[in-house]
């Protein structure tokens, strides 16, 4: 597995490279944005870690450029900024996940592993805890009991499960599930999330679909 790190702070870049090499990843480091973009477009990586604040080409610009030619490679961005809008911008630019500096290496590693796992071939069943969605029969089961979903509920759950471990922005969900660009009104998304929760979250205090306030929704293990 090959990872590209685009990070201008040499101490952090070395720390990340050493840690990832210890985990048997093969690592390239780019210390500025233009070198990062050059490597990202000319070589094949399984995942790209991009710092947000870079001299020259910014992390968000790199992400947008990479996405023009490569929709699949997982991109995780590192940000010292933690305003909501920055995070939204990063995800909208095409990043799959983000991690705020300062971070624990273990957390970064766990997020990298999630991205590498979910980038594998599309399976015919998607699952999370006791929940199983079968894409060929269009059935959903919870702890072995079938749950009847409408077409829209099924599509919504499919999208969230397919991106398990990642944050799905409201815009991403609307684009994929409703096949329209939002801006006007995305309140039907919340309505359908509620429908799904009522059908899926039958246990006491159960919370399968997590709300990422101001950003969107995710299905992932609790930290
Ligand atoms: Ca930086």
PDB file of C-alpha atoms and ligand atoms in Angstrom:
ATOM      1  CA  UNK A   1       0.000   0.000   0.000  1.00  0.00           C
ATOM      2  CA  UNK A   2       1.432   3.319  -1.084  1.00  0.00           C
ATOM      3  CA  UNK A   3       0.662   6.621   0.628  1.00  0.00           C
ATOM      4  CA  UNK A   4       1.541  10.146  -0.430  1.00  0.00           C
ATOM      5  CA  UNK A   5       2.024  12.771   2.269  1.00  0.00           C
ATOM      6  CA  UNK A   6       1.806  16.424   1.233  1.00  0.00           C
ATOM      7  CA  UNK A   7       2.978  18.437   4.234  1.00  0.00           C
ATOM      8  CA  UNK A   8       5.293  21.436   4.389  1.00  0.00           C
ATOM      9  CA  UNK A   9       6.282  21.133   8.048  1.00  0.00           C
ATOM     10  CA  UNK A  10       9.228  18.799   7.805  1.00  0.00           C
ATOM     11  CA  UNK A  11       8.948  17.615  11.418  1.00  0.00           C
ATOM     12  CA  UNK A  12       5.350  16.511  10.937  1.00  0.00           C
ATOM     13  CA  UNK A  13       6.115  15.034   7.509  1.00  0.00           C
ATOM     14  CA  UNK A  14       8.951  12.921   8.948  1.00  0.00           C
ATOM     15  CA  UNK A  15       6.884  11.887  11.938  1.00  0.00           C
ATOM     16  CA  UNK A  16       4.082  10.714   9.646  1.00  0.00           C
ATOM     17  CA  UNK A  17       6.438   8.951   7.257  1.00  0.00           C
ATOM     18  CA  UNK A  18       8.228   7.077  10.056  1.00  0.00           C
ATOM     19  CA  UNK A  19       4.956   6.072  11.699  1.00  0.00           C
ATOM     20  CA  UNK A  20       3.404   4.848   8.457  1.00  0.00           C
ATOM     21  CA  UNK A  21       6.562   3.005   7.384  1.00  0.00           C
ATOM     22  CA  UNK A  22       6.511   1.225  10.734  1.00  0.00           C
ATOM     23  CA  UNK A  23       3.043   0.035   9.740  1.00  0.00           C
ATOM     24  CA  UNK A  24       4.506  -1.303   6.489  1.00  0.00           C
ATOM     25  CA  UNK A  25       3.108   1.352   4.193  1.00  0.00           C
ATOM     26  CA  UNK A  26       5.328   2.652   1.450  1.00  0.00           C
ATOM     27  CA  UNK A  27       5.481   6.437   1.715  1.00  0.00           C
ATOM     28  CA  UNK A  28       6.365   9.395  -0.525  1.00  0.00           C
ATOM     29  CA  UNK A  29       6.623  12.878   0.938  1.00  0.00           C
ATOM     30  CA  UNK A  30       6.076  16.168  -0.897  1.00  0.00           C
ATOM     31  CA  UNK A  31       7.036  19.293   1.020  1.00  0.00           C
ATOM     32  CA  UNK A  32       4.997  21.706  -1.069  1.00  0.00           C
ATOM     33  CA  UNK A  33       1.770  21.737  -3.012  1.00  0.00           C
ATOM     34  CA  UNK A  34       3.103  21.745  -6.543  1.00  0.00           C
ATOM     35  CA  UNK A  35       5.391  18.763  -5.872  1.00  0.00           C
ATOM     36  CA  UNK A  36       2.464  17.035  -4.189  1.00  0.00           C
ATOM     37  CA  UNK A  37       0.255  17.582  -7.194  1.00  0.00           C
ATOM     38  CA  UNK A  38       2.985  16.396  -9.546  1.00  0.00           C
ATOM     39  CA  UNK A  39       3.419  13.143  -7.611  1.00  0.00           C
ATOM     40  CA  UNK A  40      -0.338  12.645  -7.208  1.00  0.00           C
ATOM     41  CA  UNK A  41      -0.933  12.944 -10.939  1.00  0.00           C
ATOM     42  CA  UNK A  42       2.068  10.910 -12.122  1.00  0.00           C
ATOM     43  CA  UNK A  43       2.152   8.047  -9.658  1.00  0.00           C
ATOM     44  CA  UNK A  44      -0.401   5.649  -8.268  1.00  0.00           C
ATOM     45  CA  UNK A  45      -1.255   5.872  -4.586  1.00  0.00           C
ATOM     46  CA  UNK A  46      -3.688   4.002  -2.408  1.00  0.00           C
ATOM     47  CA  UNK A  47      -4.271   7.082  -0.264  1.00  0.00           C
ATOM     48  CA  UNK A  48      -3.197  10.717  -0.108  1.00  0.00           C
ATOM     49  CA  UNK A  49      -2.765  12.759   3.069  1.00  0.00           C
ATOM     50  CA  UNK A  50      -2.873  16.478   2.375  1.00  0.00           C
ATOM     51  CA  UNK A  51      -2.130  19.332   4.724  1.00  0.00           C
ATOM     52  CA  UNK A  52      -4.522  22.232   4.323  1.00  0.00           C
ATOM     53  CA  UNK A  53      -2.109  25.120   4.764  1.00  0.00           C
ATOM     54  CA  UNK A  54       0.681  24.782   2.222  1.00  0.00           C
ATOM     55  CA  UNK A  55       2.887  27.334   0.502  1.00  0.00           C
ATOM     56  CA  UNK A  56       2.040  27.727  -3.176  1.00  0.00           C
ATOM     57  CA  UNK A  57      -0.818  25.397  -3.991  1.00  0.00           C
ATOM     58  CA  UNK A  58      -3.171  24.923  -1.031  1.00  0.00           C
ATOM     59  CA  UNK A  59      -4.463  21.575   0.158  1.00  0.00           C
ATOM     60  CA  UNK A  60      -7.933  22.351  -1.097  1.00  0.00           C
ATOM     61  CA  UNK A  61      -6.607  23.278  -4.537  1.00  0.00           C
ATOM     62  CA  UNK A  62      -4.621  20.026  -4.685  1.00  0.00           C
ATOM     63  CA  UNK A  63      -7.710  18.055  -3.724  1.00  0.00           C
ATOM     64  CA  UNK A  64      -9.780  19.725  -6.453  1.00  0.00           C
ATOM     65  CA  UNK A  65      -7.072  19.095  -9.052  1.00  0.00           C
ATOM     66  CA  UNK A  66      -6.660  15.438  -8.099  1.00  0.00           C
ATOM     67  CA  UNK A  67     -10.428  14.898  -8.299  1.00  0.00           C
ATOM     68  CA  UNK A  68     -10.497  16.122 -11.898  1.00  0.00           C
ATOM     69  CA  UNK A  69      -8.670  12.999 -12.989  1.00  0.00           C
ATOM     70  CA  UNK A  70      -8.990  10.596 -10.078  1.00  0.00           C
ATOM     71  CA  UNK A  71     -12.339  10.204  -8.354  1.00  0.00           C
ATOM     72  CA  UNK A  72     -11.404   7.137  -6.365  1.00  0.00           C
ATOM     73  CA  UNK A  73      -8.175   7.659  -4.451  1.00  0.00           C
ATOM     74  CA  UNK A  74      -9.046   8.370  -0.808  1.00  0.00           C
ATOM     75  CA  UNK A  75      -7.899  11.820   0.311  1.00  0.00           C
ATOM     76  CA  UNK A  76      -7.629  12.681   3.990  1.00  0.00           C
ATOM     77  CA  UNK A  77      -6.774  16.246   4.842  1.00  0.00           C
ATOM     78  CA  UNK A  78      -4.956  17.522   7.880  1.00  0.00           C
ATOM     79  CA  UNK A  79      -6.080  20.833   9.205  1.00  0.00           C
ATOM     80  CA  UNK A  80      -5.001  23.132  11.982  1.00  0.00           C
ATOM     81  CA  UNK A  81      -8.039  25.224  11.204  1.00  0.00           C
ATOM     82  CA  UNK A  82     -11.121  23.907  12.825  1.00  0.00           C
ATOM     83  CA  UNK A  83     -13.853  26.187  11.645  1.00  0.00           C
ATOM     84  CA  UNK A  84     -16.854  24.408  10.300  1.00  0.00           C
ATOM     85  CA  UNK A  85     -16.681  26.134   6.916  1.00  0.00           C
ATOM     86  CA  UNK A  86     -13.099  24.948   6.325  1.00  0.00           C
ATOM     87  CA  UNK A  87     -14.115  21.398   7.019  1.00  0.00           C
ATOM     88  CA  UNK A  88     -17.132  21.645   4.726  1.00  0.00           C
ATOM     89  CA  UNK A  89     -14.982  23.186   1.982  1.00  0.00           C
ATOM     90  CA  UNK A  90     -12.467  20.365   2.241  1.00  0.00           C
ATOM     91  CA  UNK A  91     -15.123  17.670   2.001  1.00  0.00           C
ATOM     92  CA  UNK A  92     -16.915  19.474  -0.830  1.00  0.00           C
ATOM     93  CA  UNK A  93     -13.615  19.727  -2.715  1.00  0.00           C
ATOM     94  CA  UNK A  94     -13.551  15.947  -2.761  1.00  0.00           C
ATOM     95  CA  UNK A  95     -11.706  14.874   0.388  1.00  0.00           C
ATOM     96  CA  UNK A  96     -13.049  11.727   2.071  1.00  0.00           C
ATOM     97  CA  UNK A  97     -12.195  12.591   5.642  1.00  0.00           C
ATOM     98  CA  UNK A  98     -10.296  15.108   7.709  1.00  0.00           C
ATOM     99  CA  UNK A  99      -8.321  15.142  10.914  1.00  0.00           C
ATOM    100  CA  UNK A 100      -7.607  18.138  13.058  1.00  0.00           C
ATOM    101  CA  UNK A 101      -4.106  19.007  14.234  1.00  0.00           C
ATOM    102  CA  UNK A 102      -2.873  18.263  16.788  1.00  0.00           C
ATOM    103  CA  UNK A 103      -3.853  14.613  16.392  1.00  0.00           C
ATOM    104  CA  UNK A 104      -2.872  11.278  17.854  1.00  0.00           C
ATOM    105  CA  UNK A 105      -1.053   9.074  15.361  1.00  0.00           C
ATOM    106  CA  UNK A 106      -3.279   6.133  16.354  1.00  0.00           C
ATOM    107  CA  UNK A 107      -6.384   8.054  15.341  1.00  0.00           C
ATOM    108  CA  UNK A 108      -4.893   9.036  12.010  1.00  0.00           C
ATOM    109  CA  UNK A 109      -3.877   5.436  11.384  1.00  0.00           C
ATOM    110  CA  UNK A 110      -7.375   4.184  12.207  1.00  0.00           C
ATOM    111  CA  UNK A 111      -8.913   6.671   9.769  1.00  0.00           C
ATOM    112  CA  UNK A 112      -6.444   5.706   7.063  1.00  0.00           C
ATOM    113  CA  UNK A 113      -7.344   2.035   7.520  1.00  0.00           C
ATOM    114  CA  UNK A 114     -11.056   2.800   7.196  1.00  0.00           C
ATOM    115  CA  UNK A 115     -10.431   4.624   3.931  1.00  0.00           C
ATOM    116  CA  UNK A 116      -8.290   1.823   2.522  1.00  0.00           C
ATOM    117  CA  UNK A 117     -10.857  -0.772   3.489  1.00  0.00           C
ATOM    118  CA  UNK A 118     -13.857   1.051   2.009  1.00  0.00           C
ATOM    119  CA  UNK A 119     -12.020   1.671  -1.251  1.00  0.00           C
ATOM    120  CA  UNK A 120     -12.061  -2.038  -2.075  1.00  0.00           C
ATOM    121  CA  UNK A 121     -14.404  -3.466  -4.711  1.00  0.00           C
ATOM    122  CA  UNK A 122     -18.099  -2.766  -4.203  1.00  0.00           C
ATOM    123  CA  UNK A 123     -19.549  -5.682  -2.267  1.00  0.00           C
ATOM    124  CA  UNK A 124     -23.042  -7.076  -2.765  1.00  0.00           C
ATOM    125  CA  UNK A 125     -23.840  -6.812   0.920  1.00  0.00           C
ATOM    126  CA  UNK A 126     -23.099  -3.855   3.124  1.00  0.00           C
ATOM    127  CA  UNK A 127     -23.234  -4.201   6.869  1.00  0.00           C
ATOM    128  CA  UNK A 128     -22.887  -2.286  10.059  1.00  0.00           C
ATOM    129  CA  UNK A 129     -23.250  -3.898  13.462  1.00  0.00           C
ATOM    130  CA  UNK A 130     -26.443  -5.988  13.189  1.00  0.00           C
ATOM    131  CA  UNK A 131     -27.573  -4.262  10.026  1.00  0.00           C
ATOM    132  CA  UNK A 132     -27.211  -5.918   6.594  1.00  0.00           C
ATOM    133  CA  UNK A 133     -28.169  -4.408   3.242  1.00  0.00           C
ATOM    134  CA  UNK A 134     -28.252  -6.730   0.249  1.00  0.00           C
ATOM    135  CA  UNK A 135     -27.751  -4.792  -2.986  1.00  0.00           C
ATOM    136  CA  UNK A 136     -28.835  -7.644  -5.256  1.00  0.00           C
ATOM    137  CA  UNK A 137     -32.147  -8.512  -3.567  1.00  0.00           C
ATOM    138  CA  UNK A 138     -32.760  -4.950  -2.325  1.00  0.00           C
ATOM    139  CA  UNK A 139     -33.462  -6.194   1.164  1.00  0.00           C
ATOM    140  CA  UNK A 140     -32.403  -4.842   4.538  1.00  0.00           C
ATOM    141  CA  UNK A 141     -32.138  -6.933   7.669  1.00  0.00           C
ATOM    142  CA  UNK A 142     -31.506  -6.013  11.250  1.00  0.00           C
ATOM    143  CA  UNK A 143     -30.372  -8.852  13.474  1.00  0.00           C
ATOM    144  CA  UNK A 144     -31.826 -11.208  10.872  1.00  0.00           C
ATOM    145  CA  UNK A 145     -35.268  -9.570  10.722  1.00  0.00           C
ATOM    146  CA  UNK A 146     -36.254  -7.902   7.467  1.00  0.00           C
ATOM    147  CA  UNK A 147     -36.994  -4.177   7.575  1.00  0.00           C
ATOM    148  CA  UNK A 148     -39.222  -2.746   4.861  1.00  0.00           C
ATOM    149  CA  UNK A 149     -37.849   0.445   3.383  1.00  0.00           C
ATOM    150  CA  UNK A 150     -39.195   2.661   0.638  1.00  0.00           C
ATOM    151  CA  UNK A 151     -37.060   3.116  -2.467  1.00  0.00           C
ATOM    152  CA  UNK A 152     -35.769   6.474  -1.258  1.00  0.00           C
ATOM    153  CA  UNK A 153     -35.008   5.190   2.240  1.00  0.00           C
ATOM    154  CA  UNK A 154     -33.143   2.269   0.712  1.00  0.00           C
ATOM    155  CA  UNK A 155     -31.079   4.560  -1.537  1.00  0.00           C
ATOM    156  CA  UNK A 156     -30.245   6.809   1.384  1.00  0.00           C
ATOM    157  CA  UNK A 157     -29.192   3.920   3.610  1.00  0.00           C
ATOM    158  CA  UNK A 158     -27.205   2.399   0.737  1.00  0.00           C
ATOM    159  CA  UNK A 159     -25.278   5.645   0.245  1.00  0.00           C
ATOM    160  CA  UNK A 160     -24.499   6.011   3.950  1.00  0.00           C
ATOM    161  CA  UNK A 161     -23.434   2.364   4.291  1.00  0.00           C
ATOM    162  CA  UNK A 162     -21.363   2.463   1.127  1.00  0.00           C
ATOM    163  CA  UNK A 163     -19.480   5.378   2.649  1.00  0.00           C
ATOM    164  CA  UNK A 164     -19.319   3.805   6.098  1.00  0.00           C
ATOM    165  CA  UNK A 165     -16.648   5.476   8.193  1.00  0.00           C
ATOM    166  CA  UNK A 166     -16.714   8.613   6.072  1.00  0.00           C
ATOM    167  CA  UNK A 167     -18.594  11.832   6.608  1.00  0.00           C
ATOM    168  CA  UNK A 168     -21.257  12.344   3.943  1.00  0.00           C
ATOM    169  CA  UNK A 169     -22.025  16.017   3.425  1.00  0.00           C
ATOM    170  CA  UNK A 170     -25.631  17.077   2.902  1.00  0.00           C
ATOM    171  CA  UNK A 171     -24.686  18.137  -0.602  1.00  0.00           C
ATOM    172  CA  UNK A 172     -23.141  14.732  -1.412  1.00  0.00           C
ATOM    173  CA  UNK A 173     -26.230  12.920  -0.195  1.00  0.00           C
ATOM    174  CA  UNK A 174     -28.674  15.153  -2.059  1.00  0.00           C
ATOM    175  CA  UNK A 175     -26.647  14.870  -5.252  1.00  0.00           C
ATOM    176  CA  UNK A 176     -26.397  11.085  -5.052  1.00  0.00           C
ATOM    177  CA  UNK A 177     -29.751  10.086  -3.617  1.00  0.00           C
ATOM    178  CA  UNK A 178     -32.037  12.801  -4.984  1.00  0.00           C
ATOM    179  CA  UNK A 179     -29.900  13.329  -8.071  1.00  0.00           C
ATOM    180  CA  UNK A 180     -30.310  17.073  -7.872  1.00  0.00           C
ATOM    181  CA  UNK A 181     -28.098  19.914  -6.721  1.00  0.00           C
ATOM    182  CA  UNK A 182     -29.348  21.404  -3.522  1.00  0.00           C
ATOM    183  CA  UNK A 183     -29.056  25.066  -2.497  1.00  0.00           C
ATOM    184  CA  UNK A 184     -32.804  25.519  -2.640  1.00  0.00           C
ATOM    185  CA  UNK A 185     -34.171  23.168  -0.014  1.00  0.00           C
ATOM    186  CA  UNK A 186     -32.600  20.132   1.558  1.00  0.00           C
ATOM    187  CA  UNK A 187     -35.117  19.675   4.360  1.00  0.00           C
ATOM    188  CA  UNK A 188     -36.466  16.475   2.809  1.00  0.00           C
ATOM    189  CA  UNK A 189     -33.096  14.931   3.628  1.00  0.00           C
ATOM    190  CA  UNK A 190     -33.739  15.388   7.350  1.00  0.00           C
ATOM    191  CA  UNK A 191     -37.246  14.020   6.946  1.00  0.00           C
ATOM    192  CA  UNK A 192     -35.931  10.841   5.317  1.00  0.00           C
ATOM    193  CA  UNK A 193     -33.154  10.505   7.891  1.00  0.00           C
ATOM    194  CA  UNK A 194     -35.882  10.548  10.537  1.00  0.00           C
ATOM    195  CA  UNK A 195     -37.910   7.905   8.691  1.00  0.00           C
ATOM    196  CA  UNK A 196     -34.827   5.696   8.508  1.00  0.00           C
ATOM    197  CA  UNK A 197     -33.949   6.201  12.147  1.00  0.00           C
ATOM    198  CA  UNK A 198     -37.453   5.213  13.226  1.00  0.00           C
ATOM    199  CA  UNK A 199     -37.175   1.975  11.287  1.00  0.00           C
ATOM    200  CA  UNK A 200     -33.575   1.127  12.122  1.00  0.00           C
ATOM    201  CA  UNK A 201     -32.930   2.443  15.596  1.00  0.00           C
ATOM    202  CA  UNK A 202     -35.329   0.370  17.606  1.00  0.00           C
ATOM    203  CA  UNK A 203     -33.035  -0.327  20.558  1.00  0.00           C
ATOM    204  CA  UNK A 204     -32.904   1.958  23.599  1.00  0.00           C
ATOM    205  CA  UNK A 205     -30.523   4.861  22.965  1.00  0.00           C
ATOM    206  CA  UNK A 206     -29.496   3.324  19.663  1.00  0.00           C
ATOM    207  CA  UNK A 207     -27.873   5.742  17.217  1.00  0.00           C
ATOM    208  CA  UNK A 208     -26.846   4.127  13.942  1.00  0.00           C
ATOM    209  CA  UNK A 209     -26.949   7.280  11.807  1.00  0.00           C
ATOM    210  CA  UNK A 210     -24.839   9.976  13.424  1.00  0.00           C
ATOM    211  CA  UNK A 211     -25.463  13.642  12.756  1.00  0.00           C
ATOM    212  CA  UNK A 212     -22.353  15.680  12.028  1.00  0.00           C
ATOM    213  CA  UNK A 213     -23.761  19.055  12.938  1.00  0.00           C
ATOM    214  CA  UNK A 214     -23.795  21.561  10.099  1.00  0.00           C
ATOM    215  CA  UNK A 215     -22.053  19.112   7.751  1.00  0.00           C
ATOM    216  CA  UNK A 216     -24.081  15.994   7.169  1.00  0.00           C
ATOM    217  CA  UNK A 217     -24.411  12.413   8.371  1.00  0.00           C
ATOM    218  CA  UNK A 218     -22.278   9.333   8.884  1.00  0.00           C
ATOM    219  CA  UNK A 219     -22.542   5.696   9.839  1.00  0.00           C
ATOM    220  CA  UNK A 220     -19.396   4.776  11.733  1.00  0.00           C
ATOM    221  CA  UNK A 221     -18.161   3.233  14.944  1.00  0.00           C
ATOM    222  CA  UNK A 222     -18.300   5.607  17.876  1.00  0.00           C
ATOM    223  CA  UNK A 223     -14.931   6.975  18.954  1.00  0.00           C
TER     224      UNK A 223
HETATM  225 CA1  LIG B   1       1.234  23.423   6.755  1.00  0.00          CA
END
